[in-house]
Amino acid sequence: MVEANHTFKMRSENGPTHRGILRTVILIELCVLMTGSILARSSAKENPVIHPLTVDQVVERMTRMNLERSEALRSYSSVRVYHLELKGIVHQSADMVAKMTYHWPDQKEFTIISESGSELMRNRVLKAILAAEKEAMQKENRERTALNMNNYDLSLAGVDGSPQPRYYVLEAKPKAKNKFLFKGKAWVDARDFAVARIEAEPAKNPSWWTKKNDITYTYQKLGDFWLPAHTESITEVRIFGHTVLDIEYKDYHLIETRELQTYLKDEQHPQQ
């Protein structure tokens, strides 16, 4: 009797224990399933699958936003730091610091703060860059050199970023040999539809002495506007070697601006 009672007692104790373990396992499985489902929905909500735009859509939005930013940025100033170096048969360099003030729609004023190094390089190259930049601001030149379908054959070379695009990479081939046009690639910010980077060479060789000219432009966002940050130009020069031009853009001051009409916020990545 004692043994039988002992056996019964053990079964009675073990019965509820197994049932409790079973219930616990089922609850854990349900929690895992529910958590997985919630995380899946949360991930889908936080990181939706974005369908990249077509090249026509990217260019259309970029053109509109460039026009809007151009109209809104009425006046600003910045400091330009130029360094030019010739490496080859001879080694010479030149430096110049200039303040640039822009007034809408097409006026740029340059004040040279300091200059040093080769006088020939300063006068024939660095000061020529200032003159060319002022010339490029003329309305006719701006219209002929704008990054759009009128001046370039544009194609979509790729999309950086996943699942949401960060940059659209455009392949640009100029339709004319204009000294202000380029051939290469442009990285367009997928949120603001502004050019963030360009890697290119001039559409027209500026001189017989120049064999190859690789230029990289990078831009920075200041408030609602994208403005130059850095330029590097490496030029192969016949006989002499090569030159390296480095331009740093700093100390920006937005003097007068207007509010942007950010109408692209909700339509920039429509589902297709």
PDB file of C-alpha atoms in Angstrom:
ATOM      1  CA  MET A   1       0.000   0.000   0.000  1.00  0.00           C
ATOM      2  CA  VAL A   2       2.798   2.325   0.819  1.00  0.00           C
ATOM      3  CA  GLU A   3       4.471   1.639  -2.531  1.00  0.00           C
ATOM      4  CA  ALA A   4       1.210   2.063  -4.412  1.00  0.00           C
ATOM      5  CA  ASN A   5       0.503   5.362  -2.688  1.00  0.00           C
ATOM      6  CA  HIS A   6       4.006   6.516  -3.444  1.00  0.00           C
ATOM      7  CA  THR A   7       3.586   5.666  -7.111  1.00  0.00           C
ATOM      8  CA  PHE A   8       0.280   7.471  -7.309  1.00  0.00           C
ATOM      9  CA  LYS A   9       1.800  10.487  -5.629  1.00  0.00           C
ATOM     10  CA  MET A  10       4.654  10.646  -8.102  1.00  0.00           C
ATOM     11  CA  ARG A  11       2.274  10.454 -11.055  1.00  0.00           C
ATOM     12  CA  SER A  12       0.102  13.142  -9.557  1.00  0.00           C
ATOM     13  CA  GLU A  13       3.118  15.402  -9.140  1.00  0.00           C
ATOM     14  CA  ASN A  14       4.529  14.667 -12.602  1.00  0.00           C
ATOM     15  CA  GLY A  15       1.215  15.086 -14.419  1.00  0.00           C
ATOM     16  CA  PRO A  16       0.756  18.797 -13.755  1.00  0.00           C
ATOM     17  CA  THR A  17       4.483  19.397 -14.356  1.00  0.00           C
ATOM     18  CA  HIS A  18       4.394  17.968 -17.900  1.00  0.00           C
ATOM     19  CA  ARG A  19       1.200  19.848 -18.669  1.00  0.00           C
ATOM     20  CA  GLY A  20       2.782  23.056 -17.380  1.00  0.00           C
ATOM     21  CA  ILE A  21       5.854  22.568 -19.531  1.00  0.00           C
ATOM     22  CA  LEU A  22       3.660  21.882 -22.559  1.00  0.00           C
ATOM     23  CA  ARG A  23       1.631  25.036 -21.981  1.00  0.00           C
ATOM     24  CA  THR A  24       4.836  27.056 -21.549  1.00  0.00           C
ATOM     25  CA  VAL A  25       6.291  25.724 -24.803  1.00  0.00           C
ATOM     26  CA  ILE A  26       3.059  26.540 -26.664  1.00  0.00           C
ATOM     27  CA  LEU A  27       3.018  30.081 -25.218  1.00  0.00           C
ATOM     28  CA  ILE A  28       6.658  30.620 -26.190  1.00  0.00           C
ATOM     29  CA  GLU A  29       5.964  29.442 -29.741  1.00  0.00           C
ATOM     30  CA  LEU A  30       2.968  31.767 -29.984  1.00  0.00           C
ATOM     31  CA  CYS A  31       5.045  34.678 -28.677  1.00  0.00           C
ATOM     32  CA  VAL A  32       7.790  33.952 -31.197  1.00  0.00           C
ATOM     33  CA  LEU A  33       5.284  33.785 -34.028  1.00  0.00           C
ATOM     34  CA  MET A  34       3.567  37.008 -32.940  1.00  0.00           C
ATOM     35  CA  THR A  35       6.894  38.812 -32.446  1.00  0.00           C
ATOM     36  CA  GLY A  36       8.103  37.702 -35.863  1.00  0.00           C
ATOM     37  CA  SER A  37       4.892  38.893 -37.434  1.00  0.00           C
ATOM     38  CA  ILE A  38       5.095  42.270 -35.691  1.00  0.00           C
ATOM     39  CA  LEU A  39       8.754  42.729 -36.642  1.00  0.00           C
ATOM     40  CA  ALA A  40       7.997  41.816 -40.224  1.00  0.00           C
ATOM     41  CA  ARG A  41       5.223  44.402 -40.375  1.00  0.00           C
ATOM     42  CA  SER A  42       7.420  46.963 -38.606  1.00  0.00           C
ATOM     43  CA  SER A  43      10.330  46.354 -40.971  1.00  0.00           C
ATOM     44  CA  ALA A  44       8.072  46.616 -43.972  1.00  0.00           C
ATOM     45  CA  LYS A  45       6.715  49.885 -42.652  1.00  0.00           C
ATOM     46  CA  GLU A  46      10.079  51.389 -41.744  1.00  0.00           C
ATOM     47  CA  ASN A  47      11.913  50.145 -44.858  1.00  0.00           C
ATOM     48  CA  PRO A  48       9.396  50.021 -47.676  1.00  0.00           C
ATOM     49  CA  VAL A  49      10.464  48.703 -51.028  1.00  0.00           C
ATOM     50  CA  ILE A  50      11.019  51.760 -53.222  1.00  0.00           C
ATOM     51  CA  HIS A  51      10.782  51.427 -56.972  1.00  0.00           C
ATOM     52  CA  PRO A  52      13.512  53.533 -58.621  1.00  0.00           C
ATOM     53  CA  LEU A  53      12.407  56.303 -60.947  1.00  0.00           C
ATOM     54  CA  THR A  54      13.076  56.359 -64.664  1.00  0.00           C
ATOM     55  CA  VAL A  55      15.689  58.689 -66.105  1.00  0.00           C
ATOM     56  CA  ASP A  56      12.931  60.966 -67.459  1.00  0.00           C
ATOM     57  CA  GLN A  57      11.353  61.230 -64.003  1.00  0.00           C
ATOM     58  CA  VAL A  58      14.694  61.955 -62.328  1.00  0.00           C
ATOM     59  CA  VAL A  59      15.623  64.654 -64.845  1.00  0.00           C
ATOM     60  CA  GLU A  60      12.149  66.228 -64.718  1.00  0.00           C
ATOM     61  CA  ARG A  61      12.252  66.506 -60.918  1.00  0.00           C
ATOM     62  CA  MET A  62      15.864  67.701 -60.932  1.00  0.00           C
ATOM     63  CA  THR A  63      15.070  70.393 -63.486  1.00  0.00           C
ATOM     64  CA  ARG A  64      12.088  71.643 -61.485  1.00  0.00           C
ATOM     65  CA  MET A  65      13.966  71.674 -58.185  1.00  0.00           C
ATOM     66  CA  ASN A  66      17.028  73.366 -59.721  1.00  0.00           C
ATOM     67  CA  LEU A  67      14.780  76.126 -61.028  1.00  0.00           C
ATOM     68  CA  GLU A  68      13.066  76.488 -57.673  1.00  0.00           C
ATOM     69  CA  ARG A  69      16.345  76.642 -55.756  1.00  0.00           C
ATOM     70  CA  SER A  70      17.729  79.146 -58.263  1.00  0.00           C
ATOM     71  CA  GLU A  71      14.723  81.406 -57.745  1.00  0.00           C
ATOM     72  CA  ALA A  72      14.894  81.104 -53.950  1.00  0.00           C
ATOM     73  CA  LEU A  73      18.618  81.762 -53.506  1.00  0.00           C
ATOM     74  CA  ARG A  74      18.843  85.513 -53.990  1.00  0.00           C
ATOM     75  CA  SER A  75      22.253  86.324 -52.558  1.00  0.00           C
ATOM     76  CA  TYR A  76      25.141  84.573 -50.819  1.00  0.00           C
ATOM     77  CA  SER A  77      28.888  84.769 -50.350  1.00  0.00           C
ATOM     78  CA  SER A  78      31.716  82.280 -49.901  1.00  0.00           C
ATOM     79  CA  VAL A  79      35.494  82.054 -49.841  1.00  0.00           C
ATOM     80  CA  ARG A  80      37.384  80.144 -52.552  1.00  0.00           C
ATOM     81  CA  VAL A  81      40.842  78.699 -51.898  1.00  0.00           C
ATOM     82  CA  TYR A  82      42.711  77.873 -55.130  1.00  0.00           C
ATOM     83  CA  HIS A  83      45.885  75.807 -55.401  1.00  0.00           C
ATOM     84  CA  LEU A  84      47.459  75.037 -58.780  1.00  0.00           C
ATOM     85  CA  GLU A  85      50.525  72.849 -59.199  1.00  0.00           C
ATOM     86  CA  LEU A  86      52.516  71.881 -62.288  1.00  0.00           C
ATOM     87  CA  LYS A  87      54.484  68.639 -61.997  1.00  0.00           C
ATOM     88  CA  GLY A  88      56.835  67.479 -64.721  1.00  0.00           C
ATOM     89  CA  ILE A  89      59.857  68.970 -66.441  1.00  0.00           C
ATOM     90  CA  VAL A  90      59.430  71.982 -64.206  1.00  0.00           C
ATOM     91  CA  HIS A  91      57.702  72.218 -60.845  1.00  0.00           C
ATOM     92  CA  GLN A  92      55.750  75.376 -60.159  1.00  0.00           C
ATOM     93  CA  SER A  93      52.726  76.282 -58.082  1.00  0.00           C
ATOM     94  CA  ALA A  94      50.363  79.151 -57.453  1.00  0.00           C
ATOM     95  CA  ASP A  95      47.849  79.967 -54.739  1.00  0.00           C
ATOM     96  CA  MET A  96      44.987  82.388 -54.477  1.00  0.00           C
ATOM     97  CA  VAL A  97      42.196  83.103 -51.992  1.00  0.00           C
ATOM     98  CA  ALA A  98      39.157  85.020 -53.222  1.00  0.00           C
ATOM     99  CA  LYS A  99      35.799  86.028 -51.827  1.00  0.00           C
ATOM    100  CA  MET A 100      32.817  85.533 -54.126  1.00  0.00           C
ATOM    101  CA  THR A 101      29.488  87.320 -53.685  1.00  0.00           C
ATOM    102  CA  TYR A 102      26.473  86.238 -55.727  1.00  0.00           C
ATOM    103  CA  HIS A 103      23.421  88.370 -56.496  1.00  0.00           C
ATOM    104  CA  TRP A 104      20.365  86.946 -58.213  1.00  0.00           C
ATOM    105  CA  PRO A 105      19.964  86.216 -61.052  1.00  0.00           C
ATOM    106  CA  ASP A 106      23.400  86.251 -62.704  1.00  0.00           C
ATOM    107  CA  GLN A 107      25.920  88.457 -60.925  1.00  0.00           C
ATOM    108  CA  LYS A 108      29.119  87.176 -59.309  1.00  0.00           C
ATOM    109  CA  GLU A 109      31.674  89.518 -57.826  1.00  0.00           C
ATOM    110  CA  PHE A 110      35.175  88.347 -56.890  1.00  0.00           C
ATOM    111  CA  THR A 111      37.552  90.040 -54.492  1.00  0.00           C
ATOM    112  CA  ILE A 112      41.057  88.598 -54.311  1.00  0.00           C
ATOM    113  CA  ILE A 113      42.148  88.354 -50.688  1.00  0.00           C
ATOM    114  CA  SER A 114      45.629  86.946 -51.218  1.00  0.00           C
ATOM    115  CA  GLU A 115      47.802  85.356 -53.912  1.00  0.00           C
ATOM    116  CA  SER A 116      51.262  83.846 -54.119  1.00  0.00           C
ATOM    117  CA  GLY A 117      53.468  81.654 -56.274  1.00  0.00           C
ATOM    118  CA  SER A 118      53.955  81.722 -60.038  1.00  0.00           C
ATOM    119  CA  GLU A 119      52.664  85.000 -61.466  1.00  0.00           C
ATOM    120  CA  LEU A 120      52.188  83.401 -64.881  1.00  0.00           C
ATOM    121  CA  MET A 121      50.022  80.615 -63.456  1.00  0.00           C
ATOM    122  CA  ARG A 122      48.014  83.062 -61.372  1.00  0.00           C
ATOM    123  CA  ASN A 123      47.288  85.378 -64.296  1.00  0.00           C
ATOM    124  CA  ARG A 124      46.870  82.816 -67.076  1.00  0.00           C
ATOM    125  CA  VAL A 125      44.997  80.137 -65.120  1.00  0.00           C
ATOM    126  CA  LEU A 126      43.582  81.135 -61.724  1.00  0.00           C
ATOM    127  CA  LYS A 127      42.298  84.556 -62.737  1.00  0.00           C
ATOM    128  CA  ALA A 128      41.018  83.055 -65.982  1.00  0.00           C
ATOM    129  CA  ILE A 129      38.913  80.658 -63.872  1.00  0.00           C
ATOM    130  CA  LEU A 130      37.270  83.617 -62.148  1.00  0.00           C
ATOM    131  CA  ALA A 131      36.504  85.238 -65.501  1.00  0.00           C
ATOM    132  CA  ALA A 132      35.104  81.985 -66.914  1.00  0.00           C
ATOM    133  CA  GLU A 133      32.837  81.542 -63.895  1.00  0.00           C
ATOM    134  CA  LYS A 134      31.396  85.013 -64.406  1.00  0.00           C
ATOM    135  CA  GLU A 135      30.924  84.295 -68.111  1.00  0.00           C
ATOM    136  CA  ALA A 136      29.116  81.033 -67.314  1.00  0.00           C
ATOM    137  CA  MET A 137      26.543  82.975 -65.259  1.00  0.00           C
ATOM    138  CA  GLN A 138      25.197  84.821 -68.310  1.00  0.00           C
ATOM    139  CA  LYS A 139      21.638  83.746 -69.045  1.00  0.00           C
ATOM    140  CA  GLU A 140      22.417  82.367 -72.507  1.00  0.00           C
ATOM    141  CA  ASN A 141      25.292  80.281 -71.187  1.00  0.00           C
ATOM    142  CA  ARG A 142      23.250  78.993 -68.242  1.00  0.00           C
ATOM    143  CA  GLU A 143      20.507  77.834 -70.595  1.00  0.00           C
ATOM    144  CA  ARG A 144      22.976  76.150 -72.956  1.00  0.00           C
ATOM    145  CA  THR A 145      24.842  74.342 -70.179  1.00  0.00           C
ATOM    146  CA  ALA A 146      22.074  73.264 -67.787  1.00  0.00           C
ATOM    147  CA  LEU A 147      22.027  69.543 -67.011  1.00  0.00           C
ATOM    148  CA  ASN A 148      18.865  68.617 -68.908  1.00  0.00           C
ATOM    149  CA  MET A 149      17.653  66.772 -71.977  1.00  0.00           C
ATOM    150  CA  ASN A 150      18.106  69.840 -74.187  1.00  0.00           C
ATOM    151  CA  ASN A 151      21.870  69.908 -73.709  1.00  0.00           C
ATOM    152  CA  TYR A 152      22.699  66.279 -72.896  1.00  0.00           C
ATOM    153  CA  ASP A 153      21.831  62.737 -73.820  1.00  0.00           C
ATOM    154  CA  LEU A 154      21.097  61.397 -70.347  1.00  0.00           C
ATOM    155  CA  SER A 155      20.715  57.779 -69.279  1.00  0.00           C
ATOM    156  CA  LEU A 156      20.395  56.068 -65.915  1.00  0.00           C
ATOM    157  CA  ALA A 157      23.746  54.390 -65.182  1.00  0.00           C
ATOM    158  CA  GLY A 158      22.727  53.054 -61.781  1.00  0.00           C
ATOM    159  CA  VAL A 159      21.042  53.598 -58.421  1.00  0.00           C
ATOM    160  CA  ASP A 160      23.025  53.863 -55.176  1.00  0.00           C
ATOM    161  CA  GLY A 161      21.276  52.669 -52.026  1.00  0.00           C
ATOM    162  CA  SER A 162      18.857  49.873 -51.166  1.00  0.00           C
ATOM    163  CA  PRO A 163      15.989  49.396 -50.499  1.00  0.00           C
ATOM    164  CA  GLN A 164      15.574  53.165 -50.716  1.00  0.00           C
ATOM    165  CA  PRO A 165      17.630  54.966 -53.401  1.00  0.00           C
ATOM    166  CA  ARG A 166      20.131  57.499 -52.098  1.00  0.00           C
ATOM    167  CA  TYR A 167      21.540  58.657 -55.425  1.00  0.00           C
ATOM    168  CA  TYR A 168      20.548  58.284 -59.053  1.00  0.00           C
ATOM    169  CA  VAL A 169      23.662  58.068 -61.231  1.00  0.00           C
ATOM    170  CA  LEU A 170      23.192  59.730 -64.614  1.00  0.00           C
ATOM    171  CA  GLU A 171      25.438  59.142 -67.627  1.00  0.00           C
ATOM    172  CA  ALA A 172      25.768  62.475 -69.441  1.00  0.00           C
ATOM    173  CA  LYS A 173      26.839  62.893 -73.068  1.00  0.00           C
ATOM    174  CA  PRO A 174      26.866  66.493 -74.351  1.00  0.00           C
ATOM    175  CA  LYS A 175      24.991  67.294 -77.531  1.00  0.00           C
ATOM    176  CA  ALA A 176      27.445  70.061 -78.457  1.00  0.00           C
ATOM    177  CA  LYS A 177      31.140  70.788 -77.983  1.00  0.00           C
ATOM    178  CA  ASN A 178      30.708  73.663 -75.573  1.00  0.00           C
ATOM    179  CA  LYS A 179      33.553  74.554 -73.214  1.00  0.00           C
ATOM    180  CA  PHE A 180      31.087  74.704 -70.303  1.00  0.00           C
ATOM    181  CA  LEU A 181      29.590  71.247 -70.964  1.00  0.00           C
ATOM    182  CA  PHE A 182      31.011  67.973 -69.707  1.00  0.00           C
ATOM    183  CA  LYS A 183      30.836  64.247 -70.432  1.00  0.00           C
ATOM    184  CA  GLY A 184      30.753  61.831 -67.552  1.00  0.00           C
ATOM    185  CA  LYS A 185      28.557  60.897 -64.607  1.00  0.00           C
ATOM    186  CA  ALA A 186      26.430  62.910 -62.199  1.00  0.00           C
ATOM    187  CA  TRP A 187      25.133  61.688 -58.839  1.00  0.00           C
ATOM    188  CA  VAL A 188      21.666  63.133 -58.139  1.00  0.00           C
ATOM    189  CA  ASP A 189      20.412  63.149 -54.551  1.00  0.00           C
ATOM    190  CA  ALA A 190      17.265  61.004 -54.460  1.00  0.00           C
ATOM    191  CA  ARG A 191      15.541  63.183 -51.859  1.00  0.00           C
ATOM    192  CA  ASP A 192      16.298  66.728 -53.020  1.00  0.00           C
ATOM    193  CA  PHE A 193      16.949  65.984 -56.703  1.00  0.00           C
ATOM    194  CA  ALA A 194      20.122  68.058 -56.636  1.00  0.00           C
ATOM    195  CA  VAL A 195      23.499  67.179 -58.103  1.00  0.00           C
ATOM    196  CA  ALA A 196      25.758  65.950 -55.287  1.00  0.00           C
ATOM    197  CA  ARG A 197      28.783  64.860 -57.328  1.00  0.00           C
ATOM    198  CA  ILE A 198      30.132  64.949 -60.878  1.00  0.00           C
ATOM    199  CA  GLU A 199      33.011  62.941 -62.343  1.00  0.00           C
ATOM    200  CA  ALA A 200      33.720  64.114 -65.879  1.00  0.00           C
ATOM    201  CA  GLU A 201      35.931  65.679 -68.505  1.00  0.00           C
ATOM    202  CA  PRO A 202      35.221  68.776 -70.613  1.00  0.00           C
ATOM    203  CA  ALA A 203      33.130  68.304 -73.732  1.00  0.00           C
ATOM    204  CA  LYS A 204      35.609  70.486 -75.597  1.00  0.00           C
ATOM    205  CA  ASN A 205      39.376  70.309 -75.194  1.00  0.00           C
ATOM    206  CA  PRO A 206      40.352  73.796 -73.976  1.00  0.00           C
ATOM    207  CA  SER A 207      43.775  73.772 -75.653  1.00  0.00           C
ATOM    208  CA  TRP A 208      46.073  71.809 -77.938  1.00  0.00           C
ATOM    209  CA  TRP A 209      48.448  71.567 -74.988  1.00  0.00           C
ATOM    210  CA  THR A 210      45.852  69.615 -73.023  1.00  0.00           C
ATOM    211  CA  LYS A 211      45.687  65.863 -73.658  1.00  0.00           C
ATOM    212  CA  LYS A 212      43.315  64.779 -70.891  1.00  0.00           C
ATOM    213  CA  ASN A 213      41.412  66.563 -68.174  1.00  0.00           C
ATOM    214  CA  ASP A 214      39.642  64.662 -65.361  1.00  0.00           C
ATOM    215  CA  ILE A 215      37.465  66.764 -63.079  1.00  0.00           C
ATOM    216  CA  THR A 216      35.592  65.869 -59.903  1.00  0.00           C
ATOM    217  CA  TYR A 217      33.040  68.254 -58.424  1.00  0.00           C
ATOM    218  CA  THR A 218      31.419  67.658 -55.040  1.00  0.00           C
ATOM    219  CA  TYR A 219      28.560  69.656 -53.556  1.00  0.00           C
ATOM    220  CA  GLN A 220      27.293  70.273 -50.029  1.00  0.00           C
ATOM    221  CA  LYS A 221      23.833  71.018 -48.698  1.00  0.00           C
ATOM    222  CA  LEU A 222      23.383  74.281 -46.823  1.00  0.00           C
ATOM    223  CA  GLY A 223      19.829  74.759 -45.635  1.00  0.00           C
ATOM    224  CA  ASP A 224      17.652  74.084 -48.683  1.00  0.00           C
ATOM    225  CA  PHE A 225      20.461  74.690 -51.163  1.00  0.00           C
ATOM    226  CA  TRP A 226      23.241  72.619 -52.729  1.00  0.00           C
ATOM    227  CA  LEU A 227      26.441  74.567 -53.326  1.00  0.00           C
ATOM    228  CA  PRO A 228      30.005  73.658 -54.387  1.00  0.00           C
ATOM    229  CA  ALA A 229      32.224  72.053 -51.752  1.00  0.00           C
ATOM    230  CA  HIS A 230      35.336  70.947 -53.613  1.00  0.00           C
ATOM    231  CA  THR A 231      36.758  70.744 -57.126  1.00  0.00           C
ATOM    232  CA  GLU A 232      39.743  68.700 -58.245  1.00  0.00           C
ATOM    233  CA  SER A 233      41.036  68.851 -61.800  1.00  0.00           C
ATOM    234  CA  ILE A 234      43.947  66.750 -63.064  1.00  0.00           C
ATOM    235  CA  THR A 235      45.182  67.745 -66.515  1.00  0.00           C
ATOM    236  CA  GLU A 236      47.751  65.990 -68.684  1.00  0.00           C
ATOM    237  CA  VAL A 237      49.786  68.640 -70.484  1.00  0.00           C
ATOM    238  CA  ARG A 238      51.861  67.869 -73.559  1.00  0.00           C
ATOM    239  CA  ILE A 239      55.616  67.899 -72.947  1.00  0.00           C
ATOM    240  CA  PHE A 240      55.431  69.532 -69.498  1.00  0.00           C
ATOM    241  CA  GLY A 241      53.726  66.768 -67.432  1.00  0.00           C
ATOM    242  CA  HIS A 242      50.478  67.350 -65.588  1.00  0.00           C
ATOM    243  CA  THR A 243      48.767  69.977 -63.471  1.00  0.00           C
ATOM    244  CA  VAL A 244      46.579  69.566 -60.409  1.00  0.00           C
ATOM    245  CA  LEU A 245      43.999  72.238 -59.603  1.00  0.00           C
ATOM    246  CA  ASP A 246      42.320  72.115 -56.205  1.00  0.00           C
ATOM    247  CA  ILE A 247      39.515  74.487 -55.205  1.00  0.00           C
ATOM    248  CA  GLU A 248      37.981  74.525 -51.731  1.00  0.00           C
ATOM    249  CA  TYR A 249      34.703  76.377 -51.150  1.00  0.00           C
ATOM    250  CA  LYS A 250      34.111  77.456 -47.570  1.00  0.00           C
ATOM    251  CA  ASP A 251      32.711  80.131 -45.217  1.00  0.00           C
ATOM    252  CA  TYR A 252      29.322  80.284 -46.903  1.00  0.00           C
ATOM    253  CA  HIS A 253      26.928  83.003 -45.845  1.00  0.00           C
ATOM    254  CA  LEU A 254      23.364  82.889 -47.140  1.00  0.00           C
ATOM    255  CA  ILE A 255      22.532  86.583 -47.342  1.00  0.00           C
ATOM    256  CA  GLU A 256      19.021  86.486 -48.813  1.00  0.00           C
ATOM    257  CA  THR A 257      16.845  83.460 -49.464  1.00  0.00           C
ATOM    258  CA  ARG A 258      13.202  82.628 -50.057  1.00  0.00           C
ATOM    259  CA  GLU A 259      11.252  79.621 -48.867  1.00  0.00           C
ATOM    260  CA  LEU A 260      11.176  76.637 -51.190  1.00  0.00           C
ATOM    261  CA  GLN A 261       7.883  75.211 -52.397  1.00  0.00           C
ATOM    262  CA  THR A 262       8.736  71.606 -51.488  1.00  0.00           C
ATOM    263  CA  TYR A 263       6.010  70.092 -53.617  1.00  0.00           C
ATOM    264  CA  LEU A 264       8.143  67.065 -54.495  1.00  0.00           C
ATOM    265  CA  LYS A 265       8.216  65.685 -50.960  1.00  0.00           C
ATOM    266  CA  ASP A 266       5.223  63.391 -51.429  1.00  0.00           C
ATOM    267  CA  GLU A 267       5.724  62.484 -55.076  1.00  0.00           C
ATOM    268  CA  GLN A 268       9.432  61.867 -55.338  1.00  0.00           C
ATOM    269  CA  HIS A 269       9.173  58.064 -55.104  1.00  0.00           C
ATOM    270  CA  PRO A 270       5.776  56.988 -56.424  1.00  0.00           C
ATOM    271  CA  GLN A 271       5.028  53.297 -56.519  1.00  0.00           C
ATOM    272  CA  GLN A 272       5.138  52.091 -60.104  1.00  0.00           C
TER     273      GLN A 272
END
